[in-house]
mmCIF file of C-alpha atoms in Angstrom:
data_model
loop_
_atom_site.group_PDB
_atom_site.id
_atom_site.type_symbol
_atom_site.label_atom_id
_atom_site.label_comp_id
_atom_site.label_asym_id
_atom_site.label_seq_id
_atom_site.Cartn_x
_atom_site.Cartn_y
_atom_site.Cartn_z
ATOM 1 C CA ASN A 181 -16.504 9.854 -7.640
ATOM 2 C CA ALA A 182 -12.870 10.980 -7.392
ATOM 3 C CA GLY A 183 -11.774 8.669 -4.546
ATOM 4 C CA VAL A 184 -8.412 9.758 -3.128
ATOM 5 C CA THR A 185 -6.741 12.684 -4.873
ATOM 6 C CA GLN A 186 -3.097 13.586 -4.368
ATOM 7 C CA THR A 187 -1.302 16.697 -5.565
ATOM 8 C CA PRO A 188 1.209 17.363 -6.959
ATOM 9 C CA LYS A 189 2.109 14.257 -8.974
ATOM 10 C CA PHE A 190 5.758 15.208 -9.264
ATOM 11 C CA ARG A 191 7.998 17.641 -7.420
ATOM 12 C CA ILE A 192 11.687 18.424 -7.183
ATOM 13 C CA LEU A 193 12.857 20.122 -3.991
ATOM 14 C CA LYS A 194 16.195 21.499 -2.965
ATOM 15 C CA ILE A 195 17.714 20.427 0.329
ATOM 16 C CA GLY A 196 16.250 22.480 3.164
ATOM 17 C CA GLN A 197 13.121 23.542 1.312
ATOM 18 C CA SER A 198 9.643 22.872 2.619
ATOM 19 C CA MET A 199 6.503 21.645 0.951
ATOM 20 C CA THR A 200 3.087 20.180 1.613
ATOM 21 C CA LEU A 201 1.756 17.111 -0.131
ATOM 22 C CA GLN A 202 -1.985 17.369 -0.456
ATOM 23 C CA CYS A 203 -4.437 14.505 -0.021
ATOM 24 C CA THR A 204 -8.209 14.681 -0.148
ATOM 25 C CA GLN A 205 -10.899 12.009 -0.269
ATOM 26 C CA ASP A 206 -14.590 12.312 -1.022
ATOM 27 C CA MET A 207 -15.782 8.985 0.413
ATOM 28 C CA ASN A 208 -16.335 10.205 3.986
ATOM 29 C CA HIS A 209 -13.704 7.765 5.234
ATOM 30 C CA ASN A 210 -12.620 8.191 8.813
ATOM 31 C CA TYR A 211 -9.205 6.562 8.497
ATOM 32 C CA MET A 212 -6.435 8.093 6.413
ATOM 33 C CA TYR A 213 -2.791 7.112 5.970
ATOM 34 C CA TRP A 214 0.452 8.365 4.468
ATOM 35 C CA TYR A 215 2.952 5.830 3.149
ATOM 36 C CA ARG A 216 6.264 6.215 1.408
ATOM 37 C CA GLN A 217 7.471 3.723 -1.163
ATOM 38 C CA ASP A 218 11.187 3.265 -1.652
ATOM 39 C CA PRO A 219 12.562 0.947 -4.351
ATOM 40 C CA GLY A 220 12.703 -2.638 -3.111
ATOM 41 C CA MET A 221 11.443 -1.625 0.319
ATOM 42 C CA GLY A 222 7.688 -1.893 0.029
ATOM 43 C CA LEU A 223 5.530 0.727 1.690
ATOM 44 C CA LYS A 224 6.322 2.233 5.069
ATOM 45 C CA LEU A 225 3.715 4.038 7.153
ATOM 46 C CA ILE A 226 4.578 7.643 7.978
ATOM 47 C CA TYR A 227 1.488 8.952 9.778
ATOM 48 C CA TYR A 228 -2.150 8.012 10.098
ATOM 49 C CA SER A 229 -5.390 9.499 11.330
ATOM 50 C CA VAL A 230 -8.536 7.866 12.680
ATOM 51 C CA GLY A 231 -10.662 10.979 12.314
ATOM 52 C CA ALA A 232 -10.657 14.751 12.168
ATOM 53 C CA GLY A 233 -8.397 16.197 14.847
ATOM 54 C CA ILE A 234 -6.651 12.873 15.597
ATOM 55 C CA THR A 235 -3.274 11.881 14.169
ATOM 56 C CA ASP A 236 -0.535 9.479 15.183
ATOM 57 C CA LYS A 237 2.930 8.402 14.115
ATOM 58 C CA GLY A 238 3.648 5.380 11.969
ATOM 59 C CA GLU A 239 6.953 3.561 11.407
ATOM 60 C CA VAL A 240 8.916 6.426 9.814
ATOM 61 C CA PRO A 241 7.560 9.801 11.021
ATOM 62 C CA ASN A 242 10.831 11.713 11.396
ATOM 63 C CA GLY A 243 11.030 14.754 9.141
ATOM 64 C CA TYR A 244 7.277 14.898 8.538
ATOM 65 C CA ASN A 245 4.206 16.447 10.078
ATOM 66 C CA VAL A 246 0.501 16.048 9.437
ATOM 67 C CA SER A 247 -2.785 17.652 10.353
ATOM 68 C CA ARG A 248 -6.407 16.556 10.008
ATOM 69 C CA SER A 249 -8.728 19.504 10.391
ATOM 70 C CA THR A 250 -11.483 17.975 8.246
ATOM 71 C CA THR A 251 -12.588 14.451 7.367
ATOM 72 C CA GLU A 252 -11.687 15.034 3.722
ATOM 73 C CA ASP A 253 -8.144 16.402 3.930
ATOM 74 C CA PHE A 254 -4.915 14.946 5.299
ATOM 75 C CA PRO A 255 -1.896 17.001 4.174
ATOM 76 C CA LEU A 256 1.679 15.841 4.769
ATOM 77 C CA ARG A 257 4.283 18.517 5.538
ATOM 78 C CA LEU A 258 8.019 18.277 4.915
ATOM 79 C CA GLU A 259 9.741 21.094 6.815
ATOM 80 C CA LEU A 260 13.416 20.705 5.876
ATOM 81 C CA ALA A 261 13.733 18.444 2.886
ATOM 82 C CA ALA A 262 16.614 15.957 2.867
ATOM 83 C CA PRO A 263 17.810 13.575 0.120
ATOM 84 C CA SER A 264 16.633 10.653 2.272
ATOM 85 C CA GLN A 265 13.075 11.856 1.676
ATOM 86 C CA THR A 266 13.310 11.183 -2.043
ATOM 87 C CA SER A 267 10.516 8.680 -2.522
ATOM 88 C CA VAL A 268 7.043 8.087 -3.853
ATOM 89 C CA TYR A 269 4.364 9.085 -1.368
ATOM 90 C CA PHE A 270 0.941 7.491 -1.242
ATOM 91 C CA CYS A 271 -2.110 8.626 0.631
ATOM 92 C CA ALA A 272 -4.833 6.093 1.428
ATOM 93 C CA SER A 273 -8.157 5.993 3.202
ATOM 94 C CA ARG A 274 -10.644 3.438 4.447
ATOM 95 C CA THR A 275 -13.980 3.307 6.159
ATOM 96 C CA GLN A 276 -14.124 2.378 9.820
ATOM 97 C CA ALA A 277 -16.270 -0.706 9.622
ATOM 98 C CA GLY A 278 -16.704 -3.735 7.440
ATOM 99 C CA ASP A 279 -14.443 -4.153 4.410
ATOM 100 C CA TYR A 280 -10.843 -3.457 5.356
ATOM 101 C CA GLY A 281 -9.796 -2.474 1.865
ATOM 102 C CA TYR A 282 -7.840 0.720 1.493
ATOM 103 C CA THR A 283 -8.346 3.189 -1.361
ATOM 104 C CA PHE A 284 -5.049 4.632 -2.547
ATOM 105 C CA GLY A 285 -4.246 7.845 -4.346
ATOM 106 C CA SER A 286 -2.055 7.777 -7.443
ATOM 107 C CA GLY A 287 1.007 9.021 -5.595
ATOM 108 C CA THR A 288 3.443 11.942 -5.473
ATOM 109 C CA ARG A 289 6.959 11.373 -6.755
ATOM 110 C CA LEU A 290 9.314 13.611 -4.774
ATOM 111 C CA THR A 291 12.990 14.158 -5.523
ATOM 112 C CA VAL A 292 15.197 16.110 -3.129
ATOM 113 C CA VAL A 293 18.453 17.389 -4.649
ATOM 114 C CA GLY B 274 6.068 -7.049 15.283
ATOM 115 C CA ASP B 275 4.140 -7.998 12.173
ATOM 116 C CA SER B 276 6.040 -8.631 8.947
ATOM 117 C CA VAL B 277 5.479 -9.880 5.410
ATOM 118 C CA THR B 278 8.052 -11.585 3.209
ATOM 119 C CA GLN B 279 7.592 -11.878 -0.549
ATOM 120 C CA MET B 280 9.663 -13.582 -3.184
ATOM 121 C CA GLU B 281 11.947 -11.160 -4.925
ATOM 122 C CA GLY B 282 11.426 -10.197 -8.520
ATOM 123 C CA PRO B 283 11.381 -9.425 -11.188
ATOM 124 C CA VAL B 284 9.413 -12.388 -12.434
ATOM 125 C CA THR B 285 9.338 -12.695 -16.221
ATOM 126 C CA LEU B 286 6.814 -15.022 -17.834
ATOM 127 C CA SER B 287 5.482 -15.679 -21.278
ATOM 128 C CA GLU B 288 1.811 -15.077 -21.909
ATOM 129 C CA GLU B 289 -0.382 -18.018 -20.801
ATOM 130 C CA ALA B 290 2.232 -19.293 -18.352
ATOM 131 C CA CYS B 291 1.336 -20.159 -14.753
ATOM 132 C CA LEU B 292 2.163 -17.683 -12.010
ATOM 133 C CA THR B 293 2.985 -18.194 -8.350
ATOM 134 C CA ILE B 294 4.237 -15.377 -6.135
ATOM 135 C CA ASN B 295 5.145 -16.582 -2.670
ATOM 136 C CA CYS B 296 4.156 -14.657 0.438
ATOM 137 C CA THR B 297 4.699 -15.610 4.062
ATOM 138 C CA TYR B 298 3.910 -13.616 7.149
ATOM 139 C CA THR B 299 4.685 -13.256 10.834
ATOM 140 C CA ALA B 300 1.955 -11.901 13.043
ATOM 141 C CA THR B 301 0.296 -12.366 16.381
ATOM 142 C CA GLY B 302 -3.325 -13.329 16.465
ATOM 143 C CA TYR B 303 -5.425 -13.766 13.352
ATOM 144 C CA PRO B 304 -4.637 -11.136 10.731
ATOM 145 C CA SER B 305 -6.468 -10.523 7.479
ATOM 146 C CA LEU B 306 -4.362 -10.978 4.357
ATOM 147 C CA PHE B 307 -4.385 -9.043 1.105
ATOM 148 C CA TRP B 308 -2.854 -8.828 -2.318
ATOM 149 C CA TYR B 309 -2.570 -5.398 -3.894
ATOM 150 C CA VAL B 310 -1.550 -4.639 -7.474
ATOM 151 C CA GLN B 311 0.208 -1.512 -8.725
ATOM 152 C CA TYR B 312 0.134 -0.795 -12.448
ATOM 153 C CA PRO B 313 2.768 1.571 -13.853
ATOM 154 C CA GLY B 314 2.250 5.160 -12.739
ATOM 155 C CA GLU B 315 -0.729 4.331 -10.576
ATOM 156 C CA GLY B 316 -1.558 3.784 -6.922
ATOM 157 C CA LEU B 317 -2.207 0.425 -5.323
ATOM 158 C CA GLN B 318 -5.476 -1.392 -5.969
ATOM 159 C CA LEU B 319 -6.921 -4.181 -3.879
ATOM 160 C CA LEU B 320 -6.717 -7.418 -5.858
ATOM 161 C CA LEU B 321 -8.066 -9.948 -3.356
ATOM 162 C CA LYS B 322 -8.297 -10.665 0.341
ATOM 163 C CA ALA B 323 -8.920 -13.401 2.907
ATOM 164 C CA THR B 324 -9.956 -12.755 6.458
ATOM 165 C CA LYS B 325 -9.569 -16.140 8.150
ATOM 166 C CA ALA B 326 -7.706 -19.425 7.871
ATOM 167 C CA ASP B 327 -8.543 -21.571 4.806
ATOM 168 C CA ASP B 328 -10.373 -18.696 3.108
ATOM 169 C CA LYS B 329 -9.628 -18.349 -0.584
ATOM 170 C CA GLY B 330 -9.607 -14.906 -2.124
ATOM 171 C CA SER B 331 -10.075 -14.603 -5.872
ATOM 172 C CA ASN B 332 -10.393 -11.885 -8.499
ATOM 173 C CA LYS B 333 -9.574 -11.481 -12.211
ATOM 174 C CA GLY B 334 -8.337 -15.081 -12.383
ATOM 175 C CA PHE B 335 -5.966 -14.645 -9.447
ATOM 176 C CA GLU B 336 -6.331 -16.756 -6.307
ATOM 177 C CA ALA B 337 -4.698 -16.984 -2.896
ATOM 178 C CA THR B 338 -5.489 -19.253 0.052
ATOM 179 C CA TYR B 339 -4.914 -18.247 3.674
ATOM 180 C CA ARG B 340 -2.787 -21.054 5.131
ATOM 181 C CA LYS B 341 -2.350 -20.568 8.853
ATOM 182 C CA GLU B 342 -0.313 -23.735 9.346
ATOM 183 C CA THR B 343 2.375 -22.482 6.966
ATOM 184 C CA THR B 344 1.682 -18.754 7.547
ATOM 185 C CA SER B 345 1.435 -18.272 3.804
ATOM 186 C CA PHE B 346 -0.765 -16.505 1.259
ATOM 187 C CA HIS B 347 0.711 -17.334 -2.149
ATOM 188 C CA LEU B 348 -0.725 -15.610 -5.216
ATOM 189 C CA GLU B 349 -1.521 -17.845 -8.200
ATOM 190 C CA LYS B 350 -2.904 -17.504 -11.694
ATOM 191 C CA GLY B 351 -3.251 -20.262 -14.216
ATOM 192 C CA SER B 352 -2.656 -18.243 -17.363
ATOM 193 C CA VAL B 353 -1.135 -14.761 -17.246
ATOM 194 C CA GLN B 354 -1.685 -12.027 -19.806
ATOM 195 C CA VAL B 355 0.480 -9.110 -20.877
ATOM 196 C CA SER B 356 -1.998 -6.840 -19.083
ATOM 197 C CA ASP B 357 -1.084 -8.531 -15.774
ATOM 198 C CA SER B 358 2.336 -6.882 -15.867
ATOM 199 C CA ALA B 359 2.520 -4.907 -12.632
ATOM 200 C CA VAL B 360 3.977 -4.923 -9.130
ATOM 201 C CA TYR B 361 2.174 -7.160 -6.647
ATOM 202 C CA PHE B 362 2.203 -6.513 -2.898
ATOM 203 C CA CYS B 363 1.242 -8.920 -0.176
ATOM 204 C CA ALA B 364 -0.046 -7.272 2.992
ATOM 205 C CA LEU B 365 -1.513 -8.116 6.350
ATOM 206 C CA LEU B 366 -3.820 -6.242 8.645
ATOM 207 C CA ASN B 367 -4.032 -6.986 12.325
ATOM 208 C CA THR B 368 -6.935 -5.785 14.377
ATOM 209 C CA GLY B 369 -6.131 -2.896 16.638
ATOM 210 C CA THR B 370 -5.802 0.826 16.557
ATOM 211 C CA ALA B 371 -6.424 2.205 13.064
ATOM 212 C CA SER B 372 -6.000 -1.219 11.420
ATOM 213 C CA LYS B 373 -2.709 -0.392 9.750
ATOM 214 C CA LEU B 374 -1.563 -2.467 6.798
ATOM 215 C CA THR B 375 1.902 -4.042 6.814
ATOM 216 C CA PHE B 376 3.293 -4.560 3.307
ATOM 217 C CA GLY B 377 5.819 -6.857 1.738
ATOM 218 C CA THR B 378 8.471 -5.400 -0.538
ATOM 219 C CA GLY B 379 6.539 -6.103 -3.727
ATOM 220 C CA THR B 380 7.202 -8.407 -6.674
ATOM 221 C CA ARG B 381 7.412 -7.058 -10.203
ATOM 222 C CA LEU B 382 5.802 -9.260 -12.845
ATOM 223 C CA GLN B 383 6.637 -8.805 -16.510
ATOM 224 C CA VAL B 384 4.602 -10.813 -19.019
ATOM 225 C CA THR B 385 5.852 -11.029 -22.599
ATOM 226 C CA LEU B 386 4.214 -12.220 -25.805
#
């Protein structure tokens, strides 16, 4: 049981480049989330999805886009990378009912230079 | 809006010392409260939770009690081990669309021999 899988684990981008952070879960969870973690700032929600075909903005969506074409996958797209997007990105998922615990991926460390 | 405030770290303790990490929150209604732990290079893992006032969450020797009167959820452990070295996040979840977690800034704990 893989849980939540994120790729890549590390990436260096140049300013203005684009990339997609991949996230997939095999637990049939409806809810998925993207957070960024900046030093001393905790985790901030970027985007979330309550099911395939449904996405919505979190606290800090600017500069990012998401899609949710399947229950399993929730990729995060950076179109024009900026130094302010240097961060660690975490994907998480949870089931709709019952236990509210999230399952987190191991993260993607992104540096924009 | 909802917010979580944690004591700043790092916290450095000797093995077998007592641990308290303070957490207070601001929220409307009756949120659920959580502690997550992040070991080096890994994603966040749920450590314990409490879903209503006066509930006590516990796991791996850690405890936290949901105190509505003081809006607090302090994390405690009677005797820490080197393996407890990690970053600890307090979080709250309010009912509503997508049940999004709100995190504190995290507290780094370093336990030495």
